[in-house]
Amino acid sequence: MNYLPIGTVVTLVNGTKPIMIYGRKQMQEGNERIWDYVACLYPEGNLGDQYNVFFQHEEIGEVYHYGLESAEDQKVQEILNRA
C-alpha cells in the first residue's frame, strides 16, 4: 500500500471536517489495533490526545492537499510496507 505523505489533508467518508495526517501505521494508546493513519483537525492542528483521529486508508473520502513527497518519504514507505 502507498501511504499518503505526512501533511496530507483529507476528509473521511461522510465527514465534513478536514483533518491533516501527521502519523502513519500508528497504535492508539489503550488499543492494540494498528491504524493506517493518525491525524489532527485542520486548520487547528494538534490540540491534544483527545482530538487525535485514527483511521484506515479505505475510510478516506476526499484528498484536499497532498503532503511533501521526497526521497526520504519513499524510504519510509518501504519500511512501512515491510512491517
Tab-separated table of N, CA and C in Angstrom:
chain	number	residue	atom	x	y	z
A	1	MET	N	0.845	-1.179	0.000
A	1	MET	CA	0.000	0.000	0.000
A	1	MET	C	0.887	1.238	0.000
A	2	ASN	N	0.486	2.246	-0.720
A	2	ASN	CA	1.181	3.525	-0.681
A	2	ASN	C	0.469	4.427	0.321
A	3	TYR	N	1.143	4.690	1.426
A	3	TYR	CA	0.600	5.580	2.443
A	3	TYR	C	0.669	7.018	1.940
A	4	LEU	N	-0.327	7.814	2.301
A	4	LEU	CA	-0.286	9.228	1.960
A	4	LEU	C	0.806	9.902	2.785
A	5	PRO	N	1.440	10.918	2.225
A	5	PRO	CA	2.521	11.594	2.949
A	5	PRO	C	2.021	12.414	4.137
A	6	ILE	N	2.918	12.611	5.092
A	6	ILE	CA	2.657	13.477	6.232
A	6	ILE	C	2.282	14.866	5.699
A	7	GLY	N	1.291	15.472	6.310
A	7	GLY	CA	0.841	16.792	5.875
A	7	GLY	C	-0.331	16.752	4.908
A	8	THR	N	-0.740	15.547	4.493
A	8	THR	CA	-1.880	15.431	3.592
A	8	THR	C	-3.157	15.784	4.340
A	9	VAL	N	-4.019	16.562	3.698
A	9	VAL	CA	-5.286	16.988	4.290
A	9	VAL	C	-6.420	16.243	3.588
A	10	VAL	N	-7.258	15.576	4.385
A	10	VAL	CA	-8.350	14.754	3.856
A	10	VAL	C	-9.623	15.005	4.653
A	11	THR	N	-10.731	14.514	4.116
A	11	THR	CA	-11.929	14.306	4.917
A	11	THR	C	-12.226	12.825	4.846
A	12	LEU	N	-12.898	12.314	5.849
A	12	LEU	CA	-13.277	10.912	5.876
A	12	LEU	C	-14.633	10.739	5.198
A	13	VAL	N	-14.934	9.509	4.802
A	13	VAL	CA	-16.230	9.211	4.217
A	13	VAL	C	-17.309	9.713	5.173
A	14	ASN	N	-18.269	10.427	4.667
A	14	ASN	CA	-19.356	11.024	5.452
A	14	ASN	C	-18.866	12.081	6.438
A	15	GLY	N	-17.614	12.504	6.323
A	15	GLY	CA	-17.074	13.532	7.207
A	15	GLY	C	-17.199	14.908	6.567
A	16	THR	N	-17.139	15.924	7.398
A	16	THR	CA	-17.214	17.294	6.898
A	16	THR	C	-16.015	18.133	7.320
A	17	LYS	N	-15.311	17.712	8.356
A	17	LYS	CA	-14.197	18.484	8.902
A	17	LYS	C	-12.883	17.967	8.329
A	18	PRO	N	-12.080	18.825	7.690
A	18	PRO	CA	-10.781	18.388	7.200
A	18	PRO	C	-9.856	18.004	8.359
A	19	ILE	N	-9.030	17.006	8.119
A	19	ILE	CA	-8.015	16.569	9.075
A	19	ILE	C	-6.688	16.442	8.343
A	20	MET	N	-5.577	16.618	9.083
A	20	MET	CA	-4.248	16.552	8.488
A	20	MET	C	-3.475	15.366	9.069
A	21	ILE	N	-2.987	14.528	8.185
A	21	ILE	CA	-2.229	13.344	8.598
A	21	ILE	C	-0.888	13.770	9.180
A	22	TYR	N	-0.590	13.247	10.376
A	22	TYR	CA	0.730	13.521	10.960
A	22	TYR	C	1.439	12.257	11.434
A	23	GLY	N	0.845	11.102	11.184
A	23	GLY	CA	1.499	9.838	11.527
A	23	GLY	C	0.912	8.708	10.713
A	24	ARG	N	1.749	7.706	10.443
A	24	ARG	CA	1.317	6.555	9.664
A	24	ARG	C	1.654	5.281	10.423
A	25	LYS	N	0.804	4.270	10.244
A	25	LYS	CA	0.957	2.975	10.904
A	25	LYS	C	1.126	3.188	12.408
A	26	GLN	N	0.060	3.643	13.027
A	26	GLN	CA	0.060	4.065	14.419
A	26	GLN	C	-0.788	3.157	15.299
A	27	MET	N	-0.390	3.018	16.566
A	27	MET	CA	-1.183	2.283	17.541
A	27	MET	C	-1.774	3.293	18.518
A	28	GLN	N	-3.082	3.231	18.673
A	28	GLN	CA	-3.784	4.122	19.594
A	28	GLN	C	-3.531	3.661	21.021
A	29	GLU	N	-3.217	4.586	21.923
A	29	GLU	CA	-2.965	4.247	23.315
A	29	GLU	C	-4.186	3.552	23.910
A	30	GLY	N	-3.959	2.429	24.579
A	30	GLY	CA	-5.040	1.669	25.188
A	30	GLY	C	-5.779	0.766	24.215
A	31	ASN	N	-5.270	0.656	22.991
A	31	ASN	CA	-5.912	-0.146	21.952
A	31	ASN	C	-4.814	-0.890	21.204
A	32	GLU	N	-4.968	-2.164	20.990
A	32	GLU	CA	-3.943	-2.958	20.313
A	32	GLU	C	-4.015	-2.857	18.797
A	33	ARG	N	-5.021	-2.198	18.276
A	33	ARG	CA	-5.226	-2.101	16.837
A	33	ARG	C	-4.193	-1.174	16.199
A	34	ILE	N	-3.721	-1.566	15.013
A	34	ILE	CA	-2.823	-0.723	14.232
A	34	ILE	C	-3.667	0.034	13.203
A	35	TRP	N	-3.531	1.333	13.208
A	35	TRP	CA	-4.267	2.196	12.286
A	35	TRP	C	-3.319	2.655	11.182
A	36	ASP	N	-3.836	2.835	9.985
A	36	ASP	CA	-3.010	3.331	8.881
A	36	ASP	C	-2.525	4.754	9.144
A	37	TYR	N	-3.385	5.568	9.756
A	37	TYR	CA	-3.060	6.984	9.940
A	37	TYR	C	-3.545	7.512	11.287
A	38	VAL	N	-2.883	8.565	11.734
A	38	VAL	CA	-3.394	9.411	12.815
A	38	VAL	C	-3.339	10.838	12.279
A	39	ALA	N	-4.382	11.601	12.602
A	39	ALA	CA	-4.484	12.960	12.080
A	39	ALA	C	-4.974	13.898	13.171
A	40	CYS	N	-4.813	15.184	12.892
A	40	CYS	CA	-5.330	16.222	13.772
A	40	CYS	C	-6.284	17.095	12.961
A	41	LEU	N	-7.072	17.884	13.665
A	41	LEU	CA	-8.008	18.775	12.996
A	41	LEU	C	-7.249	19.789	12.147
A	42	TYR	N	-7.816	20.129	11.015
A	42	TYR	CA	-7.239	21.154	10.153
A	42	TYR	C	-8.252	22.268	9.986
A	43	PRO	N	-7.893	23.503	10.195
A	43	PRO	CA	-6.559	24.066	10.317
A	43	PRO	C	-6.070	24.231	11.753
A	44	GLU	N	-6.814	23.719	12.730
A	44	GLU	CA	-6.467	23.945	14.131
A	44	GLU	C	-5.126	23.343	14.525
A	45	GLY	N	-4.801	22.167	14.009
A	45	GLY	CA	-3.572	21.482	14.387
A	45	GLY	C	-3.792	20.602	15.609
A	46	ASN	N	-2.718	20.123	16.181
A	46	ASN	CA	-2.786	19.196	17.310
A	46	ASN	C	-3.225	19.929	18.569
A	47	LEU	N	-4.414	19.588	19.060
A	47	LEU	CA	-4.970	20.209	20.263
A	47	LEU	C	-4.851	19.311	21.486
A	48	GLY	N	-4.290	18.112	21.311
A	48	GLY	CA	-4.146	17.166	22.410
A	48	GLY	C	-4.656	15.793	22.007
A	49	ASP	N	-4.300	14.801	22.828
A	49	ASP	CA	-4.627	13.409	22.515
A	49	ASP	C	-6.114	13.158	22.296
A	50	GLN	N	-6.958	13.873	23.013
A	50	GLN	CA	-8.398	13.629	22.906
A	50	GLN	C	-8.952	14.031	21.536
A	51	TYR	N	-8.176	14.773	20.745
A	51	TYR	CA	-8.610	15.202	19.419
A	51	TYR	C	-7.951	14.409	18.293
A	52	ASN	N	-7.105	13.434	18.619
A	52	ASN	CA	-6.494	12.603	17.582
A	52	ASN	C	-7.565	11.825	16.842
A	53	VAL	N	-7.385	11.701	15.536
A	53	VAL	CA	-8.305	10.928	14.705
A	53	VAL	C	-7.503	9.781	14.102
A	54	PHE	N	-7.843	8.547	14.474
A	54	PHE	CA	-7.198	7.351	13.938
A	54	PHE	C	-8.121	6.769	12.875
A	55	PHE	N	-7.562	6.360	11.733
A	55	PHE	CA	-8.404	5.824	10.664
A	55	PHE	C	-7.603	4.957	9.701
A	56	GLN	N	-8.339	4.175	8.917
A	56	GLN	CA	-7.753	3.313	7.899
A	56	GLN	C	-7.848	4.009	6.540
A	57	HIS	N	-6.988	3.597	5.632
A	57	HIS	CA	-6.902	4.211	4.307
A	57	HIS	C	-8.257	4.212	3.588
A	58	GLU	N	-8.983	3.103	3.705
A	58	GLU	CA	-10.255	2.995	2.976
A	58	GLU	C	-11.349	3.923	3.526
A	59	GLU	N	-11.111	4.545	4.662
A	59	GLU	CA	-12.078	5.484	5.231
A	59	GLU	C	-11.952	6.895	4.661
A	60	ILE	N	-10.941	7.132	3.827
A	60	ILE	CA	-10.721	8.457	3.255
A	60	ILE	C	-11.781	8.731	2.198
A	61	GLY	N	-12.437	9.881	2.352
A	61	GLY	CA	-13.454	10.274	1.388
A	61	GLY	C	-12.893	11.145	0.281
A	62	GLU	N	-12.137	12.182	0.665
A	62	GLU	CA	-11.592	13.114	-0.314
A	62	GLU	C	-10.227	13.605	0.157
A	63	VAL	N	-9.311	13.748	-0.790
A	63	VAL	CA	-7.988	14.314	-0.511
A	63	VAL	C	-7.995	15.744	-1.026
A	64	TYR	N	-7.733	16.700	-0.126
A	64	TYR	CA	-7.712	18.112	-0.490
A	64	TYR	C	-6.316	18.614	-0.817
A	65	HIS	N	-5.322	18.047	-0.162
A	65	HIS	CA	-3.943	18.514	-0.341
A	65	HIS	C	-3.003	17.362	-0.020
A	66	TYR	N	-2.024	17.141	-0.885
A	66	TYR	CA	-1.019	16.107	-0.640
A	66	TYR	C	0.179	16.726	0.072
A	67	GLY	N	0.691	16.021	1.067
A	67	GLY	CA	1.889	16.441	1.769
A	67	GLY	C	3.122	16.241	0.898
A	68	LEU	N	4.252	16.633	1.425
A	68	LEU	CA	5.520	16.567	0.705
A	68	LEU	C	5.925	15.124	0.431
A	69	GLU	N	6.225	14.835	-0.817
A	69	GLU	CA	6.777	13.539	-1.205
A	69	GLU	C	8.247	13.769	-1.538
A	70	SER	N	9.104	12.948	-0.966
A	70	SER	CA	10.540	13.126	-1.149
A	70	SER	C	11.223	11.765	-1.162
A	71	ALA	N	12.518	11.776	-1.403
A	71	ALA	CA	13.293	10.537	-1.359
A	71	ALA	C	13.246	9.929	0.039
A	72	GLU	N	13.279	10.772	1.065
A	72	GLU	CA	13.209	10.289	2.441
A	72	GLU	C	11.851	9.642	2.719
A	73	ASP	N	10.789	10.267	2.202
A	73	ASP	CA	9.454	9.702	2.382
A	73	ASP	C	9.357	8.344	1.687
A	74	GLN	N	9.954	8.208	0.523
A	74	GLN	CA	9.932	6.935	-0.197
A	74	GLN	C	10.619	5.840	0.625
A	75	LYS	N	11.709	6.174	1.308
A	75	LYS	CA	12.383	5.199	2.167
A	75	LYS	C	11.473	4.756	3.313
A	76	VAL	N	10.750	5.714	3.909
A	76	VAL	CA	9.821	5.394	4.987
A	76	VAL	C	8.687	4.514	4.438
A	77	GLN	N	8.212	4.817	3.239
A	77	GLN	CA	7.170	3.977	2.607
A	77	GLN	C	7.631	2.524	2.531
A	78	GLU	N	8.858	2.313	2.120
A	78	GLU	CA	9.399	0.957	2.003
A	78	GLU	C	9.448	0.263	3.362
A	79	ILE	N	9.850	0.986	4.390
A	79	ILE	CA	9.895	0.410	5.747
A	79	ILE	C	8.491	0.082	6.224
A	80	LEU	N	7.543	0.986	6.029
A	80	LEU	CA	6.165	0.746	6.450
A	80	LEU	C	5.574	-0.476	5.756
A	81	ASN	N	5.899	-0.661	4.515
A	81	ASN	CA	5.345	-1.791	3.768
A	81	ASN	C	6.025	-3.112	4.096
A	82	ARG	N	7.202	-3.067	4.703
A	82	ARG	CA	7.867	-4.309	5.144
A	82	ARG	C	7.337	-4.806	6.480
A	83	ALA	N	6.910	-3.863	7.323
A	83	ALA	CA	6.489	-4.211	8.687
A	83	ALA	C	5.104	-4.846	8.709
